[in-house]
CSV table of C-alpha atoms in Angstrom, one decimal:
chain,number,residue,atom,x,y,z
A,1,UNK,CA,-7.7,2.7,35.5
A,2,UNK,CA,-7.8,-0.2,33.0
A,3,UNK,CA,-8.2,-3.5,35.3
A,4,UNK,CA,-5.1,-5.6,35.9
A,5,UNK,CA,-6.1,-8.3,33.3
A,6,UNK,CA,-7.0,-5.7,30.5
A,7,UNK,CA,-4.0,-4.0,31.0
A,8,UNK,CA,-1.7,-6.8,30.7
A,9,UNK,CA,-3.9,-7.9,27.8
A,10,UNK,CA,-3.0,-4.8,26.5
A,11,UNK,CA,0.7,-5.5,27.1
A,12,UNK,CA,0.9,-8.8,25.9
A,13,UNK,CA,-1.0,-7.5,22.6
A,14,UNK,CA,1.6,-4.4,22.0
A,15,UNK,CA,4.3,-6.8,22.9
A,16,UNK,CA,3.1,-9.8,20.3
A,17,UNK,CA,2.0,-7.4,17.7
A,18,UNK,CA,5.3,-5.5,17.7
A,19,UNK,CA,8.0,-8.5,18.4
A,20,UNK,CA,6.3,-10.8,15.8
A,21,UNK,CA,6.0,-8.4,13.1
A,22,UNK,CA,9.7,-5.9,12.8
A,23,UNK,CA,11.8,-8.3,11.5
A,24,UNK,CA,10.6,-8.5,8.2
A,25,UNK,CA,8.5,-5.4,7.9
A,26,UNK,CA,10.4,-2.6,8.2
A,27,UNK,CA,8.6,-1.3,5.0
A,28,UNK,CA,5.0,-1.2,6.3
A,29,UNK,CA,3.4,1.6,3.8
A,30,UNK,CA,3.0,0.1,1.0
A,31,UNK,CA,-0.6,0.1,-0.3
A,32,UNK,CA,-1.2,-3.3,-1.9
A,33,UNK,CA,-4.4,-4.0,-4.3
A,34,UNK,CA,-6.5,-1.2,-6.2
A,35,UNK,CA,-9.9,-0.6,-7.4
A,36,UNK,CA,-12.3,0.9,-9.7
A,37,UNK,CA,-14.8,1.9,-6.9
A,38,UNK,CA,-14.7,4.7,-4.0
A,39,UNK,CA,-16.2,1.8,-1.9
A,40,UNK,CA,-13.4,0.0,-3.1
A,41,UNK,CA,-10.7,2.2,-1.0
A,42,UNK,CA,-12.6,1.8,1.7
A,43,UNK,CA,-11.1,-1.7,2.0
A,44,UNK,CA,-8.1,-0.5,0.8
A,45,UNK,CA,-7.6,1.7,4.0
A,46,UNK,CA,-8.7,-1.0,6.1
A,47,UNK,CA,-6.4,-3.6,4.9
A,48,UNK,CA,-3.4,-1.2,4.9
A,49,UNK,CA,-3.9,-0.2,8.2
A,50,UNK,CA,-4.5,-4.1,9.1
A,51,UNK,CA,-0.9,-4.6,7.8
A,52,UNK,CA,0.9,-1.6,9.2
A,53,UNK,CA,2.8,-2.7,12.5
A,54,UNK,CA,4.0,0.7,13.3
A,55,UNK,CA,0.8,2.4,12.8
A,56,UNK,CA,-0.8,-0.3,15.4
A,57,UNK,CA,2.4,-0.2,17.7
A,58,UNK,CA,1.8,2.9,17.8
A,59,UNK,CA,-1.4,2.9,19.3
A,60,UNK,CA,-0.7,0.4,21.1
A,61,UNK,CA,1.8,1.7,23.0
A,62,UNK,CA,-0.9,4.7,23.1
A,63,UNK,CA,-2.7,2.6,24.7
A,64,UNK,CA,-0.5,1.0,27.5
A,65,UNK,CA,0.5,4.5,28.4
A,66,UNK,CA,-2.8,5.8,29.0
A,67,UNK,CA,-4.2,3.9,31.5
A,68,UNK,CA,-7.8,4.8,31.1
A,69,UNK,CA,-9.9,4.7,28.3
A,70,UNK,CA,-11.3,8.3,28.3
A,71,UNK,CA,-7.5,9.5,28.3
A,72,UNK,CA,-6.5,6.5,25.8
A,73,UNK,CA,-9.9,7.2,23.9
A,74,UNK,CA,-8.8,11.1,23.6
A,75,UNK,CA,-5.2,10.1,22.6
A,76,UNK,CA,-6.1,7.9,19.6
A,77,UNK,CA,-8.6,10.6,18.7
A,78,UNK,CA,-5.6,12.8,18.3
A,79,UNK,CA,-3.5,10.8,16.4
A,80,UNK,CA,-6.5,9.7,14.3
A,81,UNK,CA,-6.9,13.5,13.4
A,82,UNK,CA,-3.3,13.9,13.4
A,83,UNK,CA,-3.4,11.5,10.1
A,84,UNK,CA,-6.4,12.4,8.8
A,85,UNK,CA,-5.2,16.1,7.9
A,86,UNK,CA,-2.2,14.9,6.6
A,87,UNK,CA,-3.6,12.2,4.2
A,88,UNK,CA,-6.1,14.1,2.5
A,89,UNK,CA,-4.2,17.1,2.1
A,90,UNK,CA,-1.0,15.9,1.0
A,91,UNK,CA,-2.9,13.3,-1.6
A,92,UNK,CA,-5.3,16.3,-3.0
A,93,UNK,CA,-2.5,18.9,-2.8
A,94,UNK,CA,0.2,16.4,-4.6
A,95,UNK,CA,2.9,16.8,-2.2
A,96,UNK,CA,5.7,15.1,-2.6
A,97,UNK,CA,7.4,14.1,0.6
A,98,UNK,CA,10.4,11.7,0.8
A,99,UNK,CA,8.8,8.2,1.8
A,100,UNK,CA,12.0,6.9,3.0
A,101,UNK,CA,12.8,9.6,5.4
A,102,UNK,CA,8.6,9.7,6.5
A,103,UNK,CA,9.0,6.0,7.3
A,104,UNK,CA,12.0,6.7,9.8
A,105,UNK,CA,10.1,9.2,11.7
A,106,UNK,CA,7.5,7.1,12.1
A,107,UNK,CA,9.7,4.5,13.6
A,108,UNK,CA,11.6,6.7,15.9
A,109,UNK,CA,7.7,7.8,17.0
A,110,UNK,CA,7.7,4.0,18.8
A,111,UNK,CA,10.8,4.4,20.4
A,112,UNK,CA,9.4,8.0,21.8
A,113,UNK,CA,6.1,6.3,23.1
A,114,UNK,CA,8.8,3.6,24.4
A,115,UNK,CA,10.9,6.0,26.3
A,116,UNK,CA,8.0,7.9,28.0
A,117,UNK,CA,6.6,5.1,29.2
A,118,UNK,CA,9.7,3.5,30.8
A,119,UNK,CA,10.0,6.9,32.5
A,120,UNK,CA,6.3,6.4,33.8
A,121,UNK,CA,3.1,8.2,32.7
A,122,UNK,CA,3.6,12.0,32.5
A,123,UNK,CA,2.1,14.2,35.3
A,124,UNK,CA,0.8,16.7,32.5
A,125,UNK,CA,-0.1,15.4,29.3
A,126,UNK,CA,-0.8,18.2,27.1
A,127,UNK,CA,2.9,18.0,26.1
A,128,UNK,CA,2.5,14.2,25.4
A,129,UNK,CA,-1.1,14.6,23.5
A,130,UNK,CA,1.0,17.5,21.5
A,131,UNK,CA,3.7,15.0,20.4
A,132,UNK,CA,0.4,12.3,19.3
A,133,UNK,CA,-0.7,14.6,17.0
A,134,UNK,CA,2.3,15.7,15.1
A,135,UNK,CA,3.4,12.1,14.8
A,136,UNK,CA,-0.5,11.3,13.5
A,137,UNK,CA,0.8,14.1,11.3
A,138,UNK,CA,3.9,12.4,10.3
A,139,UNK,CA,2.1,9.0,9.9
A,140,UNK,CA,-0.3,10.9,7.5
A,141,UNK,CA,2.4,11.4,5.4
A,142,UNK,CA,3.4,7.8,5.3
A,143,UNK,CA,0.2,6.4,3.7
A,144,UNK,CA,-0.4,9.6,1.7
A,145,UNK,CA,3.1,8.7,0.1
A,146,UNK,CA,1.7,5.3,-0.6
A,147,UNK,CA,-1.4,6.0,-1.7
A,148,UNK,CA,-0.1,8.9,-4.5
A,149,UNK,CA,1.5,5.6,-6.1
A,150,UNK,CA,-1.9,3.8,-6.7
A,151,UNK,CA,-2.0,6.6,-9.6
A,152,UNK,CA,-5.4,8.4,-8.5
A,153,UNK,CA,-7.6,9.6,-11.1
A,154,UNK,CA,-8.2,13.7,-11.1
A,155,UNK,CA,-11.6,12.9,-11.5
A,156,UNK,CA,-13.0,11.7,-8.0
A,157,UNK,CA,-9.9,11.7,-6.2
A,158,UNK,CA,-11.6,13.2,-3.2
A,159,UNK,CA,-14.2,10.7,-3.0
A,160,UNK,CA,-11.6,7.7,-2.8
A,161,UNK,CA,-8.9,9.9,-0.6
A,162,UNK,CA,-11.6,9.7,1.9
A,163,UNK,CA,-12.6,6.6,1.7
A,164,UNK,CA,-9.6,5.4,2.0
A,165,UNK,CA,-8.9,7.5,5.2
A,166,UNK,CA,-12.6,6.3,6.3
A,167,UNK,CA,-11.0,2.6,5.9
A,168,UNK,CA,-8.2,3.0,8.0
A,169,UNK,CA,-9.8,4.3,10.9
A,170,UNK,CA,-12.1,1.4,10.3
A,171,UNK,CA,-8.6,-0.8,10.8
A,172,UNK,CA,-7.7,0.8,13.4
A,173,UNK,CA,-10.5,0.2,15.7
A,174,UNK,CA,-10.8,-3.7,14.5
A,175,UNK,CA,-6.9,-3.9,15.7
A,176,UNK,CA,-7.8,-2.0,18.9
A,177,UNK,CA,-10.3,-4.8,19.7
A,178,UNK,CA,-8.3,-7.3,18.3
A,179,UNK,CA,-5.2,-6.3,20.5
A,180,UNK,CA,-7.5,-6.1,23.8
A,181,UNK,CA,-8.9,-9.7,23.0
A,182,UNK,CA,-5.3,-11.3,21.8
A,183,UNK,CA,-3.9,-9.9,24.8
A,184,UNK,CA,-6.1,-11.8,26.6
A,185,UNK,CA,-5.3,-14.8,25.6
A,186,UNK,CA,-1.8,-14.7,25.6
A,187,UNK,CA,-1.7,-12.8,29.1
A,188,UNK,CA,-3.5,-15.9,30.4
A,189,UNK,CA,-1.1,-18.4,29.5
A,190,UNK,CA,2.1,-15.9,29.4
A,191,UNK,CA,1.4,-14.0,33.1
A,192,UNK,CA,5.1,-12.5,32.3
A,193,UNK,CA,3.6,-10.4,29.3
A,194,UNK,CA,2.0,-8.4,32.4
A,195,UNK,CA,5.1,-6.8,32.6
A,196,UNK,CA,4.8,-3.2,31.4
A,197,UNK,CA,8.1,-2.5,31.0
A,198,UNK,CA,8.6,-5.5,28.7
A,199,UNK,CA,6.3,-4.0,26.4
A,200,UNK,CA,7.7,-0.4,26.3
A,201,UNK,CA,11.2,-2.1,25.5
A,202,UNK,CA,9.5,-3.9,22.7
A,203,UNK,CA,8.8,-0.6,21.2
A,204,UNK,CA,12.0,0.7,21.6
A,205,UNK,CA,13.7,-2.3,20.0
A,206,UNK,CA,11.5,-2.3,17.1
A,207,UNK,CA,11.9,1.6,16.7
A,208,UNK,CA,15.4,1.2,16.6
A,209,UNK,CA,15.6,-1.9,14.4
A,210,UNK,CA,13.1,-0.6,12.0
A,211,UNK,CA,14.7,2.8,11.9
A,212,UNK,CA,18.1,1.4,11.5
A,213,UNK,CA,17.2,-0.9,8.5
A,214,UNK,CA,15.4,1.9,6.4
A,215,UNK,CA,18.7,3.7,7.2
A,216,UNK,CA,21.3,1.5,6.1
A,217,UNK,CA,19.1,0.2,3.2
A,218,UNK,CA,18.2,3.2,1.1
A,219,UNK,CA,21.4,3.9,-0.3
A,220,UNK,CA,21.3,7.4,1.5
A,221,UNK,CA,17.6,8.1,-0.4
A,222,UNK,CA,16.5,9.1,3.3
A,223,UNK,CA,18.8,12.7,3.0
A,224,UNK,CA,18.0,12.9,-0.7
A,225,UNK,CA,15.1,15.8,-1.8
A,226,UNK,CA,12.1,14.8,-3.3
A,227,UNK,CA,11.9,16.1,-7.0
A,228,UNK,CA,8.7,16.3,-8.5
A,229,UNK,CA,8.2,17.1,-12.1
A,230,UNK,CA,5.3,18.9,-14.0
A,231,UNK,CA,2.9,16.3,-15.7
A,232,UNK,CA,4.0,15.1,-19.1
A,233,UNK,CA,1.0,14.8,-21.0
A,234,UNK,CA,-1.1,12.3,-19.1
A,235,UNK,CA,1.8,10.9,-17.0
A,236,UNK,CA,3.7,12.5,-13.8
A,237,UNK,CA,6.8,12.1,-12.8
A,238,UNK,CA,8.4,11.4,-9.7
A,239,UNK,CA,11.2,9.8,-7.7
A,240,UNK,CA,10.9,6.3,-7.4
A,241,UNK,CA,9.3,4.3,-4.5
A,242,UNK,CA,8.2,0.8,-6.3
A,243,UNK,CA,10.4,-1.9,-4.7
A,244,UNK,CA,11.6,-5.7,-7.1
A,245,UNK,CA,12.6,-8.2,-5.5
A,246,UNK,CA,16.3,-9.6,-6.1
A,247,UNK,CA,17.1,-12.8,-7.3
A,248,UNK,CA,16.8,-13.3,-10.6
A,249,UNK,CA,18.4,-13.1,-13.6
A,250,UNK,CA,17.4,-11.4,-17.5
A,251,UNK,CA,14.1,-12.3,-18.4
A,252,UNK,CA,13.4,-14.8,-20.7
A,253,UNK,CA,11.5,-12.3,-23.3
A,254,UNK,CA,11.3,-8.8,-23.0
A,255,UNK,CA,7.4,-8.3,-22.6
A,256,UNK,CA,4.8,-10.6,-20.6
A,257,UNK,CA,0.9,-10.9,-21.7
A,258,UNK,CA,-1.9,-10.5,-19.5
A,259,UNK,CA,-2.4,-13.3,-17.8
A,260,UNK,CA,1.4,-14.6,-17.6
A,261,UNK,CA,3.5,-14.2,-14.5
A,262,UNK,CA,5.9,-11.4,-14.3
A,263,UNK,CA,9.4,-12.1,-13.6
A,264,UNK,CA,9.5,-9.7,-10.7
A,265,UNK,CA,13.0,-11.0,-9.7
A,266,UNK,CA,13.9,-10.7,-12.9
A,267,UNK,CA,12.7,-7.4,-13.2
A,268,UNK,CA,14.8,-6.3,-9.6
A,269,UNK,CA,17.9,-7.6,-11.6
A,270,UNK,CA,17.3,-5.8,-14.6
A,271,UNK,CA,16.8,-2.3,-13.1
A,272,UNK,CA,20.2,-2.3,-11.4
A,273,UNK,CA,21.6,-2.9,-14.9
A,274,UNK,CA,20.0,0.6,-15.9
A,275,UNK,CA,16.7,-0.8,-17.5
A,276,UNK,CA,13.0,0.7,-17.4
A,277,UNK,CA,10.3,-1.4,-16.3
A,278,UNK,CA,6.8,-0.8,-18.1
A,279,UNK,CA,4.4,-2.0,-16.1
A,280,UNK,CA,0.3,-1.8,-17.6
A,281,UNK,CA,-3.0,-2.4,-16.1
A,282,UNK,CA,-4.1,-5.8,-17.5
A,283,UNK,CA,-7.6,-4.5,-18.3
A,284,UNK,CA,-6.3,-2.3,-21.1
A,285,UNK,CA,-8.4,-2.7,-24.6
A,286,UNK,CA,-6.6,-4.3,-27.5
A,287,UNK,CA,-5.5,-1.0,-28.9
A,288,UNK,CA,-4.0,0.2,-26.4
A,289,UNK,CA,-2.3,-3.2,-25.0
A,290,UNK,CA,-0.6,-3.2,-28.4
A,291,UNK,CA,1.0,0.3,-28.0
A,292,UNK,CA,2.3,-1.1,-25.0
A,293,UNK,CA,3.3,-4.1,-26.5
A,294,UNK,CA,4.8,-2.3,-29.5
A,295,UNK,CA,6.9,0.5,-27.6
A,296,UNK,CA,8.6,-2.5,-24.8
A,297,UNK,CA,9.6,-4.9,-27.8
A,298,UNK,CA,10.7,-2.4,-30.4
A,299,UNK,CA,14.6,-2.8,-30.5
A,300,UNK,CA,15.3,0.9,-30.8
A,301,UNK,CA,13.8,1.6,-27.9
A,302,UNK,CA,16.5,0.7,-25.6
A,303,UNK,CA,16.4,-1.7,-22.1
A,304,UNK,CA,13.1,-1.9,-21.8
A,305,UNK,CA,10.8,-5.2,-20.2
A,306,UNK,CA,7.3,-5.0,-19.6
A,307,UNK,CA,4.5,-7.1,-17.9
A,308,UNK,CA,0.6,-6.7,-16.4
A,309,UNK,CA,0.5,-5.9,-12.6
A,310,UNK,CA,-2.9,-6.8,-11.8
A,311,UNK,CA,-2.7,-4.2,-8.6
A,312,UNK,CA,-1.8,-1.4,-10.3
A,313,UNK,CA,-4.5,1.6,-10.5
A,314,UNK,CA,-2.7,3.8,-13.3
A,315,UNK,CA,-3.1,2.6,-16.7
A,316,UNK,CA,0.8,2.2,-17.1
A,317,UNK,CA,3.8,2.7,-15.1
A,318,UNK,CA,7.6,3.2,-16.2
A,319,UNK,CA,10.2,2.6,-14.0
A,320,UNK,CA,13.6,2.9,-13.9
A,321,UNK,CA,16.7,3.1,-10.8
A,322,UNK,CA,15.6,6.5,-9.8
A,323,UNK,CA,12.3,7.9,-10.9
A,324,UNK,CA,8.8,6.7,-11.9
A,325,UNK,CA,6.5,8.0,-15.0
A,326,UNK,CA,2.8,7.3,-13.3
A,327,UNK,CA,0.4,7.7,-16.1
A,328,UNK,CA,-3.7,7.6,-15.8
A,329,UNK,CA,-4.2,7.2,-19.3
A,330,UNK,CA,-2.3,5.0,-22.2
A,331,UNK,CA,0.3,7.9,-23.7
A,332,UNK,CA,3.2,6.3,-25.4
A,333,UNK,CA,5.1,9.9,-26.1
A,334,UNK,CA,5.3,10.4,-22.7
A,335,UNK,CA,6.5,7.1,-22.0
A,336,UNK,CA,9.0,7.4,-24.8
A,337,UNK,CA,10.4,10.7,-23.6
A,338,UNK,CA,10.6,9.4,-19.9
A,339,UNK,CA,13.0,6.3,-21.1
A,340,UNK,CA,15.1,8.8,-23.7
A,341,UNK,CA,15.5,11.6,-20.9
A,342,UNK,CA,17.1,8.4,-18.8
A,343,UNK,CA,18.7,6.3,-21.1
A,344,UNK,CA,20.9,10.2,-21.8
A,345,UNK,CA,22.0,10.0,-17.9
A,346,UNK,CA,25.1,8.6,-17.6
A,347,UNK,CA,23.9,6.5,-14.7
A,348,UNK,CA,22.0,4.4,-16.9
A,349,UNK,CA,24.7,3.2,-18.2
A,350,UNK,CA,25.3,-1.0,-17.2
A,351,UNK,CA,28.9,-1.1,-15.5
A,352,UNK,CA,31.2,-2.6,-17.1
């Protein structure tokens, strides 16, 4: 059995890492940053899975309910596995799951580890180690969804879909032994974090919160299908899963240089008035910045605004309410066609 201190370390770790970080974070997939290099994802995976609460509550909770490390060892194995499959398959195979829905599941998957653990540790735990893996299955999902919207090249996908995956489990043990040697701290000076029923609530709360936020926050895209379209020359099309934060008004001029600061509130009010959002890799050569440039400020165009987004893998991005154009190379047809196809929906239409 884990010794008293090390298991309220690991209570008082599941119980900080999980209280401290829901209310702001209910969106915990996205995959911020991008790179050139396979060695490059490698970080990528490690600082996603750095910044995903529910992945670590996750095992966290794993963790608590164990109660030994060859059982707890075994469990995280699973799960690890679990997400493993899920990530590379779904990434190579270009499925095209609904990240909204995905994201819900894997918050109700901390109120299941919260339940069975208020009911106390189960007397037969293949059942339980069968539940680990589909959710690892289910969290697999989550990041693969994230990670399709970096824009991954064709050529040497596999190489960074693994390296990524090879990155988060490198997170996830760092925030095993970080949770282990937080909770020791805090379970000195805060004995009540002992408590292993305090922790197991913690779970449930955030599950709930978190689960109810994505709900009542997606505008019902949680019971919408995905749609996935064939590529359109070098640019695919999908629903859309980019987030802009509100606040702002028009922006000042319709397209932003390399090296200027994007209006991203700007751009969040924009796209609820039925606008598309060209976004561009700021690394693009001269030509083609000035395609770019050329296509976002002609007036016939339409609503279009346009900036550099210096994390961005895919060469350019269009965006509008409902779907997004990802494109690994610089075509300005298939740009074109994605914002005529959307400006002839009724629902682009600005209300009156």
């Amino acid at each position: 059995m884990l010794a008293g201190v090390r298991q309220g370390a690991v209570v008082a770790g599941v119980v900080a890492a999980t209280v401290l970080a829901v209310p702001g974070a209910a969106w915990a997939h996205g995959v911020g940053g991008s790179s050139d290099t396979v060695g490059g994802f490698v970080w990528l995976g490690t600082k996603h899975m750095l910044a995903g609460w529910d992945h670590l509550a996750f095992v966290g909770g794993i963790l608590l309910l164990a109660g030994e490390i060859r059982r707890a060892a075994k469990l995280i194995s699973l799960f690890a596995l679990g997400h493993s499959v899920t990530l590379f398959t779904a990434t190579v195979a270009d499925w095209h799951v609904n990240p909204v829905l995905v994201d819900i599941v894997v918050a109700l998957s901390l109120v299941f580890v919260g339940v069975v653990g208020l009911r106390g540790r189960p007397k037969d735990w293949t059942w339980f180690a069968a539940a680990v893996l589909a959710f690892g299955l289910v969290h697999g999902l989550g990041l693969s969804t994230r990670l399709q919207d970096l824009g991954l090249p064709s050529d040497g996908m596999i190489p960074r879909v693994l390296a990524f995956n090879v990155g988060v489990e490198i997170g996830q043990l760092i925030a095993v032994v970080a949770m282990f040697m937080l909770g020791d701290v805090l379970s000195h000076y805060l004995p009540k974090l002992r408590n292993p029923r305090l922790s197991h609530g913690a779970l449930i709360a955030a599950g709930v919160v978190a689960a109810s936020i994505l709900a009542f926050t997606s505008g019902g895209q949680a019971l919408r299908p995905v749609q996935a379209e064939p590529a359109v020359g070098a640019c695919t099309v999908r629903d859309r899963t980019e987030t802009f934060p509100a606040g702002g008004g028009h922006p000042a001029k319709d397209f932003s240089e390399p090296g200027e600061t994007v209006p991203a509130t700007s751009f969040g009010h924009v796209i609820g008035d039925g606008y598309v959002i060209v976004n561009y890799r700021p690394d693009l050569t001269a030509e083609q910045l000035a395609q770019v440039r050329a296509f976002v400020t002609d007036p016939t165009a339409g609503r279009i605004v346009g900036g550099p987004a210096p994390d961005q893998t895919a060469a350019v991005k269009a965006v509008h309410a409902y779907r997004t154009a990802t494109c690994n190379a610089v075509d300005i047809d298939a740009v074109r066609q994605f914002t005529r196809d959307w400006f002839a929906d009724p629902r682009s239409k600005p209300a009156e």
